[in-house]
CSV table of C-alpha atoms and ligand atoms in Angstrom, one decimal:
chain,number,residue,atom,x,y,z
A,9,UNK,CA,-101.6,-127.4,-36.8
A,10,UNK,CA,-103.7,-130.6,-36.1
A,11,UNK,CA,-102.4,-133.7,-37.8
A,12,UNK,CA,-104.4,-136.1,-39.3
A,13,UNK,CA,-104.1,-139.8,-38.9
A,14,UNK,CA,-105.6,-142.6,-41.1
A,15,UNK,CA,-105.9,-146.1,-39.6
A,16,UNK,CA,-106.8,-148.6,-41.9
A,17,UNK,CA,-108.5,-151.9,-39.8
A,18,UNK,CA,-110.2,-149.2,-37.2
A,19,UNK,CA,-112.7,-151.9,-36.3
A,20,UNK,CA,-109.7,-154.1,-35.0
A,21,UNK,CA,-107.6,-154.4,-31.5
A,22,UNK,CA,-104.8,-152.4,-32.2
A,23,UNK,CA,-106.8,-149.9,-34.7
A,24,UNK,CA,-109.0,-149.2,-31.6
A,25,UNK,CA,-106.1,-148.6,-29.2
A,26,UNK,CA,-104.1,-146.3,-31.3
A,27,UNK,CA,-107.4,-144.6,-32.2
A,28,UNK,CA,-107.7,-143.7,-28.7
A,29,UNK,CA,-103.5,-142.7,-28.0
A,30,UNK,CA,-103.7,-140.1,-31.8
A,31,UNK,CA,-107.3,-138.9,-30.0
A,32,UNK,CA,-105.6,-138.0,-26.9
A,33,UNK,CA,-102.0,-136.8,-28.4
A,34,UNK,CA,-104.3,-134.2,-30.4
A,35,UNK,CA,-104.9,-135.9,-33.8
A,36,UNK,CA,-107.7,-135.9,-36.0
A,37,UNK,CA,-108.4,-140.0,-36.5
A,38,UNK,CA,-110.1,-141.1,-40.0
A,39,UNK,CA,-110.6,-144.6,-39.2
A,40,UNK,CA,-110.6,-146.7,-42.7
A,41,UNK,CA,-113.7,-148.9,-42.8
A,42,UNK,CA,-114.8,-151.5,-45.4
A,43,UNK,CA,-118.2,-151.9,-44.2
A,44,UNK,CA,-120.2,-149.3,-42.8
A,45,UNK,CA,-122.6,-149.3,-39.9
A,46,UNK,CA,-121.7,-149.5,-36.6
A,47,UNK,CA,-122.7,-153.2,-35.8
A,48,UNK,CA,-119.0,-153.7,-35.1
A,49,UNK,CA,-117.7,-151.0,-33.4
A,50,UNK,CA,-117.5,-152.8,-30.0
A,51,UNK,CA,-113.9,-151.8,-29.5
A,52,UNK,CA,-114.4,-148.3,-30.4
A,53,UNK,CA,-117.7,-147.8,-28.1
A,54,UNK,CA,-115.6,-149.5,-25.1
A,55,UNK,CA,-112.6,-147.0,-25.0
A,56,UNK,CA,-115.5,-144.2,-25.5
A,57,UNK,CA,-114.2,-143.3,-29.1
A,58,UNK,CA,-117.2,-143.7,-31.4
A,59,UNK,CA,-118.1,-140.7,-32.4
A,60,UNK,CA,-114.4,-139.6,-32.0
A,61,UNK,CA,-113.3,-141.1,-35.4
A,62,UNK,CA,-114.4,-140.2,-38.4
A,63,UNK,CA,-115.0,-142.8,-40.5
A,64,UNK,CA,-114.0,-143.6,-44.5
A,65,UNK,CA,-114.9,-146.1,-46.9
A,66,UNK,CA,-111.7,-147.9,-47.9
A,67,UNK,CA,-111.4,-151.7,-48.5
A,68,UNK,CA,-107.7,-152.5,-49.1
A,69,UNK,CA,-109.0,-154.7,-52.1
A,70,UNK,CA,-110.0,-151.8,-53.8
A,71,UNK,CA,-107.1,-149.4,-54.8
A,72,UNK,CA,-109.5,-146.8,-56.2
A,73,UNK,CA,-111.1,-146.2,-52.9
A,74,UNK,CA,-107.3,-145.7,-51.8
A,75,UNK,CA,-106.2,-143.6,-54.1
A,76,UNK,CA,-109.4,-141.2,-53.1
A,77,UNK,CA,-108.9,-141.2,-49.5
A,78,UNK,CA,-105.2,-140.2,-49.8
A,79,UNK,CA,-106.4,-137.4,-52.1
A,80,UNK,CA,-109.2,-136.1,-50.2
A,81,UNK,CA,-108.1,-136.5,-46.8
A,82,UNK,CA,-104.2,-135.8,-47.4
A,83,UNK,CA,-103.1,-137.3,-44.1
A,84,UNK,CA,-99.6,-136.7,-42.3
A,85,UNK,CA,-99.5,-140.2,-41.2
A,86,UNK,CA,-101.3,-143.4,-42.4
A,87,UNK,CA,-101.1,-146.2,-40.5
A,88,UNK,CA,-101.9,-149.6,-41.9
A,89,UNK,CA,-103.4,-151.9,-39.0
A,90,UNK,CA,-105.7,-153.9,-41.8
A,91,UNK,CA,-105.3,-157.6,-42.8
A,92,UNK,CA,-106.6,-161.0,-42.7
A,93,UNK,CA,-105.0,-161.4,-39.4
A,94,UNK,CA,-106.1,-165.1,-38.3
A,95,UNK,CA,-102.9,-167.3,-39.6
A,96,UNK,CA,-105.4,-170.4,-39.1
A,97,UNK,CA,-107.8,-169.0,-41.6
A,98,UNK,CA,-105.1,-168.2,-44.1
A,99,UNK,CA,-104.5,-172.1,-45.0
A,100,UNK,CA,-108.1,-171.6,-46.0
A,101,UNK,CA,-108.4,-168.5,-47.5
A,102,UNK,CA,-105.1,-167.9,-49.1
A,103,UNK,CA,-105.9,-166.2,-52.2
A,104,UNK,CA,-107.4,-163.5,-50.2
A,105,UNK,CA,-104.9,-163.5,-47.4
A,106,UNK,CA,-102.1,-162.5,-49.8
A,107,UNK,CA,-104.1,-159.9,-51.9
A,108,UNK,CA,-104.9,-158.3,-48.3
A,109,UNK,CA,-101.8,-158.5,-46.5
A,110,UNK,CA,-99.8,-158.3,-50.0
A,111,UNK,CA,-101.1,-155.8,-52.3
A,112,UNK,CA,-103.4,-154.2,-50.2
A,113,UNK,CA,-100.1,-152.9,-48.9
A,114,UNK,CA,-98.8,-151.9,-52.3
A,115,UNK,CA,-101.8,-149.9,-53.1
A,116,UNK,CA,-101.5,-147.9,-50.0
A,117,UNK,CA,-97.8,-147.3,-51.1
A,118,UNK,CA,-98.3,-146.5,-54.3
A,119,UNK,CA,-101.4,-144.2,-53.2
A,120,UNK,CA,-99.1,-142.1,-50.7
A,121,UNK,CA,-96.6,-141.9,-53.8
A,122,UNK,CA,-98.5,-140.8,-56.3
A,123,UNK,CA,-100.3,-137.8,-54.6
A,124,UNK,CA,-96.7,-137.1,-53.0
A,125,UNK,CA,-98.3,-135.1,-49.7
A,126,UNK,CA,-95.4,-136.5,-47.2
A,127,UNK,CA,-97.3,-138.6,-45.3
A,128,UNK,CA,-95.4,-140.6,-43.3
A,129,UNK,CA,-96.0,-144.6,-43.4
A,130,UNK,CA,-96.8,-147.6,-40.8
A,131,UNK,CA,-96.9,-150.9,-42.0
A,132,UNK,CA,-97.8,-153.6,-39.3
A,133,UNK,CA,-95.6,-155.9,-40.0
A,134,UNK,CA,-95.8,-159.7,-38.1
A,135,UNK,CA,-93.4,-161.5,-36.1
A,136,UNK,CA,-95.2,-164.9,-37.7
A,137,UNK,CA,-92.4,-164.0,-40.8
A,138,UNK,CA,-90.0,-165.5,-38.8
A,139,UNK,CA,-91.8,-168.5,-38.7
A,140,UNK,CA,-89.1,-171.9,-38.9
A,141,UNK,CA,-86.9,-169.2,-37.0
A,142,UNK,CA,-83.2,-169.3,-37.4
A,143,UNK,CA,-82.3,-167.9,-34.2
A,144,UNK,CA,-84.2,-167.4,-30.5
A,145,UNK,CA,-84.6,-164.7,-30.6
A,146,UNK,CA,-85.2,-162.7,-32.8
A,147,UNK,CA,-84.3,-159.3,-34.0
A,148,UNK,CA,-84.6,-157.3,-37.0
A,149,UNK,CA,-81.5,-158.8,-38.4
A,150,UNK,CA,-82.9,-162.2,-38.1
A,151,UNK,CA,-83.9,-163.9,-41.1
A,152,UNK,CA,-86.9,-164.3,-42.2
A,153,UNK,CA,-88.7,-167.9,-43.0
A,154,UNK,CA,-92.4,-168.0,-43.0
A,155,UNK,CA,-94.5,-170.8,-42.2
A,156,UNK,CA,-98.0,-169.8,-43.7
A,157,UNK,CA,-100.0,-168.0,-46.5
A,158,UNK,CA,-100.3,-165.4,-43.8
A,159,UNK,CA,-96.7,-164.7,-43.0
A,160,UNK,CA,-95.6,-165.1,-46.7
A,161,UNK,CA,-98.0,-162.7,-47.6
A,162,UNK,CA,-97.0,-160.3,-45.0
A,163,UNK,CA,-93.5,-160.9,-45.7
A,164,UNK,CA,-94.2,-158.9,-49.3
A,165,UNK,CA,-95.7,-156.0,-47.0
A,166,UNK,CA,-92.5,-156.1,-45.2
A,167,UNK,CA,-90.0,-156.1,-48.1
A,168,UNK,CA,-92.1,-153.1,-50.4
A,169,UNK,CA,-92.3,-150.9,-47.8
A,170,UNK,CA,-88.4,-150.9,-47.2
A,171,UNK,CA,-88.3,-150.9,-50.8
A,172,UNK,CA,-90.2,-147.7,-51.2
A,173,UNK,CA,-88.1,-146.4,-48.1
A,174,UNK,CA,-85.0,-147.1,-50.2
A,175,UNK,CA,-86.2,-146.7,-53.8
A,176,UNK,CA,-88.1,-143.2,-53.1
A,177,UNK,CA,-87.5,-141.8,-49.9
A,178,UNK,CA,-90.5,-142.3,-48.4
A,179,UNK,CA,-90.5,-142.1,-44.7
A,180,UNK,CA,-92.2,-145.8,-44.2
A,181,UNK,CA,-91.5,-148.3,-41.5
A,182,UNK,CA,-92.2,-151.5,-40.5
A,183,UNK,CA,-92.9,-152.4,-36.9
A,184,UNK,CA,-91.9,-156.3,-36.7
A,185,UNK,CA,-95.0,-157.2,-34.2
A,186,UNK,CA,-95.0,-159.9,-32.0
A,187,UNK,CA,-98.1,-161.2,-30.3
A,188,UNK,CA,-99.9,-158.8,-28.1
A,189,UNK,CA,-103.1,-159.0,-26.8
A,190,UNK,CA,-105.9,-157.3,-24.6
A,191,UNK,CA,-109.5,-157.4,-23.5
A,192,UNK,CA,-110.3,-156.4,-27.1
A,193,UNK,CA,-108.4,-159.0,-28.8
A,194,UNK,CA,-110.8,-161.0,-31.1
A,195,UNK,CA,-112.1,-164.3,-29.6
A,196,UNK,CA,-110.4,-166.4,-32.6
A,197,UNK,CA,-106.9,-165.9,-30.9
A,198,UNK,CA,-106.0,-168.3,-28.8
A,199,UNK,CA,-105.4,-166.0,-25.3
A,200,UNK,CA,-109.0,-164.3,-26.2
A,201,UNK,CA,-110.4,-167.9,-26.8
A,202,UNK,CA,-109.0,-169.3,-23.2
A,203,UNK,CA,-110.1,-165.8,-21.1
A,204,UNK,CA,-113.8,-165.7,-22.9
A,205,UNK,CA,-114.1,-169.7,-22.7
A,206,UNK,CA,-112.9,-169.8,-19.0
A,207,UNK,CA,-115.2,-167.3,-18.0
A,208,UNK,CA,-118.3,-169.1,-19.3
A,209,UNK,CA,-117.3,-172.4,-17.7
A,210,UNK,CA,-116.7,-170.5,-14.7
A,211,UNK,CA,-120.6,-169.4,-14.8
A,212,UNK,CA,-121.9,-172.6,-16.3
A,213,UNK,CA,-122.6,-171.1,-19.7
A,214,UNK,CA,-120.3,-173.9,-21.4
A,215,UNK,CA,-118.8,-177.1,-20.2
A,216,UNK,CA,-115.3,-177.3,-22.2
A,217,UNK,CA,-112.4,-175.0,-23.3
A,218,UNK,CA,-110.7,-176.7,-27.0
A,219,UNK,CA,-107.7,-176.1,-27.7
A,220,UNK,CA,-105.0,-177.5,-30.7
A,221,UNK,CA,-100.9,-176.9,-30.1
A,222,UNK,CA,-100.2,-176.6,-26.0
A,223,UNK,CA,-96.8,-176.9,-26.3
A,224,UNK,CA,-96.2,-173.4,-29.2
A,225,UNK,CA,-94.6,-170.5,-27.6
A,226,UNK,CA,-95.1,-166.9,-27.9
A,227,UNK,CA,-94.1,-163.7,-26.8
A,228,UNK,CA,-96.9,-162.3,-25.8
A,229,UNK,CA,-97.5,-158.3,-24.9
A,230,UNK,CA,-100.0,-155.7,-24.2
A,231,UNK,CA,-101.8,-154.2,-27.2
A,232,UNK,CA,-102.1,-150.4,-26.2
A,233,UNK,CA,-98.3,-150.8,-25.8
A,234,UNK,CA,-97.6,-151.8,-29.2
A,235,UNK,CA,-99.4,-149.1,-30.9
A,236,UNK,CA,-97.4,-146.8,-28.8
A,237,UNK,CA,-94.1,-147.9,-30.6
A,238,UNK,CA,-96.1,-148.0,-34.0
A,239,UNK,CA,-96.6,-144.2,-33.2
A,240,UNK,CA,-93.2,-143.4,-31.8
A,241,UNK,CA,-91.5,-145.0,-35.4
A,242,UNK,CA,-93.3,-142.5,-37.1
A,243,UNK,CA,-92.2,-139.4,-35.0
A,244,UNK,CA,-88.7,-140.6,-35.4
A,245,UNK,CA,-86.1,-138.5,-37.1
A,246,UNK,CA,-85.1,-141.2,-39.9
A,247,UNK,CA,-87.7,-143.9,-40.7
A,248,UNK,CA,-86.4,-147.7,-39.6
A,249,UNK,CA,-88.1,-151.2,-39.3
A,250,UNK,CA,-88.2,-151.8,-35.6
A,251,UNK,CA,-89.2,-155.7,-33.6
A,252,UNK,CA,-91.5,-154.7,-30.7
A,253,UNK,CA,-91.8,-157.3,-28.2
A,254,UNK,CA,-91.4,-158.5,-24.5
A,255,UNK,CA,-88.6,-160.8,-25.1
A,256,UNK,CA,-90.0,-163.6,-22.7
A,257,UNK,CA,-92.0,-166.6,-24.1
A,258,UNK,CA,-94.5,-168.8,-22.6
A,259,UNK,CA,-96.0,-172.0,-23.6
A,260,UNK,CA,-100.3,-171.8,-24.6
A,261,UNK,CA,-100.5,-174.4,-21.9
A,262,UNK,CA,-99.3,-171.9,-19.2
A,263,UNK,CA,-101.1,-169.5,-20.3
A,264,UNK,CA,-104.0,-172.1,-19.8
A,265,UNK,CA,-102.6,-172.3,-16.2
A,266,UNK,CA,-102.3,-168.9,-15.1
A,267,UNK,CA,-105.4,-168.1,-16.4
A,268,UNK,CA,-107.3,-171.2,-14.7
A,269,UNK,CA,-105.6,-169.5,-11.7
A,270,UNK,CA,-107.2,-166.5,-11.7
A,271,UNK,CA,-110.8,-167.3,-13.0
A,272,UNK,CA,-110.9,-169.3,-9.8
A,273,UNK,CA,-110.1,-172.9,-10.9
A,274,UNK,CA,-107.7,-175.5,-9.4
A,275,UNK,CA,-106.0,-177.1,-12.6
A,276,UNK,CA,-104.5,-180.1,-12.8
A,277,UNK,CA,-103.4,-181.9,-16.3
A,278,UNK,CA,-104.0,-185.8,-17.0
A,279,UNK,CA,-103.1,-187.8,-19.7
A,280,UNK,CA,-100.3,-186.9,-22.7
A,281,UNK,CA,-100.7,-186.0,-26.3
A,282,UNK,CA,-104.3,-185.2,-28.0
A,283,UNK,CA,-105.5,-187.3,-24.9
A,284,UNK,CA,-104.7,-184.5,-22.6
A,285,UNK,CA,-107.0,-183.4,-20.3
A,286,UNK,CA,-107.2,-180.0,-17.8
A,287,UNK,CA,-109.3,-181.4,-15.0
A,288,UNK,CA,-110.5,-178.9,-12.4
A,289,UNK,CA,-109.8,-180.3,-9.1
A,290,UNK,CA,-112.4,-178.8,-7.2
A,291,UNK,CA,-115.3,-179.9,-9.3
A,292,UNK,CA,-113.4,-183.1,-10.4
A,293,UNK,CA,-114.7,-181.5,-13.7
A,294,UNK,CA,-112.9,-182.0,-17.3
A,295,UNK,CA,-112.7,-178.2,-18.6
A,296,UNK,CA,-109.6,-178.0,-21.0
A,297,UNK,CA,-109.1,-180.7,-23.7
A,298,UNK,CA,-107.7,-181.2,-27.3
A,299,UNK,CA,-108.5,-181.5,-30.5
A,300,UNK,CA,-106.8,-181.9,-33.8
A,301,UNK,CA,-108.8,-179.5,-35.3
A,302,UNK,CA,-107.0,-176.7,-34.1
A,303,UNK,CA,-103.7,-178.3,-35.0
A,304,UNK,CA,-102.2,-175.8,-38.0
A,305,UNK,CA,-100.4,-177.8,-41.1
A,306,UNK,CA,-97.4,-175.7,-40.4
A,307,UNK,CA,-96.5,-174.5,-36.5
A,308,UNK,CA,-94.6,-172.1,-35.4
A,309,UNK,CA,-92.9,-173.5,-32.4
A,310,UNK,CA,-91.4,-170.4,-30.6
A,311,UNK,CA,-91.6,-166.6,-31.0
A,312,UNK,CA,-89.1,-164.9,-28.8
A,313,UNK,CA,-88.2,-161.2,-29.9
A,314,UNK,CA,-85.3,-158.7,-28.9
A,315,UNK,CA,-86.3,-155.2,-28.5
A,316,UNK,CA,-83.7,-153.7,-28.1
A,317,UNK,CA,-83.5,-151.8,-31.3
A,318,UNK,CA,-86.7,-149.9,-30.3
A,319,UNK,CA,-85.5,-149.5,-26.9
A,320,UNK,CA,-82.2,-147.8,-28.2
A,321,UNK,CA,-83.7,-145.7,-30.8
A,322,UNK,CA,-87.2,-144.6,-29.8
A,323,UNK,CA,-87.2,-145.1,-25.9
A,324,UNK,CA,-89.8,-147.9,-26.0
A,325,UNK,CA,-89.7,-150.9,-23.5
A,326,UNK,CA,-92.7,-153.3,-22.7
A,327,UNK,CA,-94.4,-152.9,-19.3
A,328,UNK,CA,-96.9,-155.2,-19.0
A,329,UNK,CA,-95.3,-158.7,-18.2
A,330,UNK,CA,-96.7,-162.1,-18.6
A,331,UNK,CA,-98.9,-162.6,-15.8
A,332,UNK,CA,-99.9,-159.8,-15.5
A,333,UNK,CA,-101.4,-159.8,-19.2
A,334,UNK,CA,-103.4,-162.8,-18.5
A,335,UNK,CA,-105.1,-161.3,-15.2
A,336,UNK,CA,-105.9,-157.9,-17.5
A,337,UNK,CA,-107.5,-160.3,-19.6
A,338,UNK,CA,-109.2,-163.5,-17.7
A,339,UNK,CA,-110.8,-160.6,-15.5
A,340,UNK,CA,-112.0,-158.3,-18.0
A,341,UNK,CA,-114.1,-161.5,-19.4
A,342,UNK,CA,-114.8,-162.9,-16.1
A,343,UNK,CA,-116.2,-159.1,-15.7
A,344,UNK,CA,-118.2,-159.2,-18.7
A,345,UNK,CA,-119.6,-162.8,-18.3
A,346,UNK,CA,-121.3,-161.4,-15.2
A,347,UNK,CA,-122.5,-157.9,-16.4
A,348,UNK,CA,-124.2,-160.4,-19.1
A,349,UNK,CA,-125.8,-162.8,-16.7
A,350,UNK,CA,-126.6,-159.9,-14.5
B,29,NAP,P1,-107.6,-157.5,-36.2
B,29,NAP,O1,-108.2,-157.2,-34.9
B,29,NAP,O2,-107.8,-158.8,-36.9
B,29,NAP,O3,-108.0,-156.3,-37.1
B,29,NAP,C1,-107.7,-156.3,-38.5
B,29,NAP,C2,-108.7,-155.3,-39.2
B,29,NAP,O4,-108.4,-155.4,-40.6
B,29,NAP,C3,-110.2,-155.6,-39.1
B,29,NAP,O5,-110.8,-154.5,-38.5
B,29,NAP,C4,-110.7,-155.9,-40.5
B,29,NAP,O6,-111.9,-155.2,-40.8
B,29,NAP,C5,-109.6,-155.1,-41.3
B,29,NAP,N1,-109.6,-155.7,-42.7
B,29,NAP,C6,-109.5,-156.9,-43.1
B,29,NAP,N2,-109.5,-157.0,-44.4
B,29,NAP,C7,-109.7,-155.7,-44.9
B,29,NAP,C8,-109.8,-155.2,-46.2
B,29,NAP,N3,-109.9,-155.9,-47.3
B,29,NAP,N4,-110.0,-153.8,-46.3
B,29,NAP,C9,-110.0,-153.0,-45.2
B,29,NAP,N5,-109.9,-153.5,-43.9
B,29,NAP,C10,-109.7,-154.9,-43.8
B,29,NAP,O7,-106.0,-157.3,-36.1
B,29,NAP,P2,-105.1,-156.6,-34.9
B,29,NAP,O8,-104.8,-157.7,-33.9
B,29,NAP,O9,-105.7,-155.3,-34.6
B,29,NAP,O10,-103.7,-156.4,-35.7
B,29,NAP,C11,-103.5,-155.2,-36.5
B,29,NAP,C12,-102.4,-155.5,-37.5
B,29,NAP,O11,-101.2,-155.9,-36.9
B,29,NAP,C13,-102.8,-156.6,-38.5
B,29,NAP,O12,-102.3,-156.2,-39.8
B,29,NAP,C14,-102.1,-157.8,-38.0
B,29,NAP,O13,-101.8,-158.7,-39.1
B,29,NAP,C15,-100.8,-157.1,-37.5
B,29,NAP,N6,-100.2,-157.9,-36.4
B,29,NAP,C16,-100.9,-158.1,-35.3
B,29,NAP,C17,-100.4,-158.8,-34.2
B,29,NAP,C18,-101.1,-159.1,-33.0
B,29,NAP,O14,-100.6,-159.9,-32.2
B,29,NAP,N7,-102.3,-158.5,-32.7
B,29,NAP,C19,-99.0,-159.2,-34.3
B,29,NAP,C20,-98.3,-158.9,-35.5
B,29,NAP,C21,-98.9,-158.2,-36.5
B,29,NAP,P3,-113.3,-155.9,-40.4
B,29,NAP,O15,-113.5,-155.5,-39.0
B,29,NAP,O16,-114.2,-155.2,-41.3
B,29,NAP,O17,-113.2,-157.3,-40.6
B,30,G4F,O1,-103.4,-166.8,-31.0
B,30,G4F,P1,-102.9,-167.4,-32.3
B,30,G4F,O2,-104.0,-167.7,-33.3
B,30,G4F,O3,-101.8,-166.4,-32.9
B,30,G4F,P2,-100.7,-166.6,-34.0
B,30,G4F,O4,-100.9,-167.7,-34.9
B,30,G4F,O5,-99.4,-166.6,-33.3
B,30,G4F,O6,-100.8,-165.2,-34.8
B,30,G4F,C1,-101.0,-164.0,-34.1
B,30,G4F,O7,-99.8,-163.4,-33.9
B,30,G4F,C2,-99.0,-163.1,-35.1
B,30,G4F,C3,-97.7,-162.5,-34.6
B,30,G4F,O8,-96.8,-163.5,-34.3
B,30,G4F,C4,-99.8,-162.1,-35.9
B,30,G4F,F1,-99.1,-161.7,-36.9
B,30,G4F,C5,-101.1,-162.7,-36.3
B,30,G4F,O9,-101.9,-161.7,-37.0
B,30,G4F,C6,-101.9,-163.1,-35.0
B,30,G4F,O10,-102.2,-161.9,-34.3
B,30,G4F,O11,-102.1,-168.7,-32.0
B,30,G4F,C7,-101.0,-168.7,-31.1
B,30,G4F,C8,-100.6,-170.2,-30.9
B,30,G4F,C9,-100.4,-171.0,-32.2
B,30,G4F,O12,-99.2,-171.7,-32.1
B,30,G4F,C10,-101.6,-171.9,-32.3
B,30,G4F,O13,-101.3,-173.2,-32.9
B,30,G4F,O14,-101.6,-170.9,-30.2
B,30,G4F,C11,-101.8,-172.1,-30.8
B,30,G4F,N1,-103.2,-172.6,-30.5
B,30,G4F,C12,-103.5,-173.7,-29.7
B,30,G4F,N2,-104.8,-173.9,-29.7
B,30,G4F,C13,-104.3,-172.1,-30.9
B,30,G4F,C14,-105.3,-172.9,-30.4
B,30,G4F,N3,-104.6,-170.9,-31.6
B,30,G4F,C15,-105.9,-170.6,-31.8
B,30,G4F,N4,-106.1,-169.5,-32.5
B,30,G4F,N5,-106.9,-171.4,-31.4
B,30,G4F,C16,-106.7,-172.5,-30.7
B,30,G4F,O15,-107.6,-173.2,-30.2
């Protein structure tokens, strides 16, 4: 029989990509939506999926609209992709952040629970929860000290759906995300930000590319990767909380480098501190610089994960490596920059 999937956060990276992997594995796709329309379904109309999903009204703010969906729809597997996902915006928007992240994850719970049909629970969890971390690096053993509205928050998303694992059998699991990334990441990220900002300097549609932290680290991956471990927990025999990674990390400011690389420019750094300055060699032009403003009141200074729970148990290793992320991405924009200039 077909299975049906519900994605909550559709209109997002990784709610596009899995989209497209349930499409192709056979699934019917409900793609949770809180707005309507299809001004944003960019993501979905690039991987040729728009009127593949259906789409439902569900804002995770609004447990009534849950509670219906799981009724109506009675889905085998709901994946929950939404959240305020920008830990910058968090500091701002707090009070939002955790009733999204936080509750919004309770009422899907409790949803599932109540109308007992079985369906089998994601919850994308974040590697930011590991925030001052304690070890490098880190693995699902690790414990946990986040840095931000957005990781505490998420932190409660973690924790209730083991508990609801533990406390009533439900077959939930948490996949402990790192960072990972794609042509469709959103351009307030920072590897989005330096491919889409490189590639209008590069055609003299903007002058300057400003950044905060250089120095942070992350372990960054490929996007359509990810979702294909979210999928593989959820076929597993047992449920489990899995960290899905690469297990290398790499400094903003080389991702700054290799990406300068490839969208043609010859970088060179002057100056230390805020003062910083990427000059490009060839036009003697200033095109990377720093500004406080981008500087969080709490950093994370390195995300390193350890996969090898997920490799063990569900068969799932990265593929995409460093470098070769940053080319997928600095030429996808470089791509679309032209197309847009003509
Ligand atoms: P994303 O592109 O920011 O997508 C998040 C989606 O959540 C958006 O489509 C947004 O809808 C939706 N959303 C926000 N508030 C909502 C609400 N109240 N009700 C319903 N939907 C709501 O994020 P992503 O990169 O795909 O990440 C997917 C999930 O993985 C997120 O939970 C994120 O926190 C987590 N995660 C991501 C990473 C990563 O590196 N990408 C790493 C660790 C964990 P609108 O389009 O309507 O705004
Ligand atoms: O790209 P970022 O905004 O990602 P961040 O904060 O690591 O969060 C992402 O990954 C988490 C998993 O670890 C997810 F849970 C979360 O939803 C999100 O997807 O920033 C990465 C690093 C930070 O250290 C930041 O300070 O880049 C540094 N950075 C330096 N300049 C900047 C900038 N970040 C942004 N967004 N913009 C800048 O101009």
């Amino acid at each position: 029989m077909t299975k049906k999937a519900l994605i909550t956060g559709i209109r997002g990276q990784d709610g596009a990509y899995l989209a497209k992997l349930l499409l192709e594995k056979g699934y019917r796709v409900l793609g949770a939506d809180r707005r309507g329309g299809d001004l944003n379904l960019w993501r979905l109309r690039e991987l040729g999926i728009e009127h593949e999903v259906r789409m439902v009204y569900v804002d995770l703010l609004e447990p009534f609209s849950i509670l219906h969906v799981i009724e109506t729809v009675q889905p085998d597997e709901v994946y929950n992709l939404a959240a305020q996902s920008f830990v910058q915006a968090s500091y701002e928007l707090p009070v939002i952040t955790a009733q999204v992240n936080a509750m919004g994850v309770l009422y899907l719970l409790e949803a599932i629970r109540t109308h007992q049909f079985g369906s089998r629970f994601f919850q994308a969890s974040s590697s930011a929860m590991f925030g001052r971390v304690r070890q490098v690096p880190q693995d699902e053993k690790t414990a946990f000290y986040p840095t931000s509205p957005y990781s505490v928050a998420k932190l409660f998303g973690h924790w209730i759906t083991v508990n609801y694992r533990e406390a009533y059998g439900m077959f939930a699991c948490s996949g402990i995300l790192f960072n990972h990334e794609s042509p469709l990441r959103g351009r307030e990220f920072v590897t989005r930000k330096i491919t889409s900002t490189l590639a209008e300097i590069r055609y003299g549609l903007r002058d300057r590319l400003v950044l905060g932290n250089l120095d942070a680290q992350r372990d960054w991956g490929y996007a359509p990767e990810y979702v294909e471990a979210m999928w593989l927990m959820l076929q597993a025999d047992t449920p489990d909380d899995y960290v899905i990674a690469t297990g290398e990390a790499h400094s903003v400011r080389e991702f700054v480098e290799k990406a300068s690389e490839v969208a043609g420019f010859d970088l060179v750094w002057q100056g230390e501190g805020v003062d910083i300055r990427g000059v490009d060699r060839r036009s003697g032009k200033v095109i990377v610089e720093v500004s406080p403003q981008y500087f969080r009141p709490s950093e994370i200074e390195i995300l390193r994960g350890d996969y090898s729970k997920a490799k063990a148990r569900l068969g799932w290793s990265p593929k995409t490596r460093f470098e070769q992320l940053v080319e997928i991405m600095m030429e996808a924009d470089l791509r679309r920059v032209r197309e847009q200039i003509g």
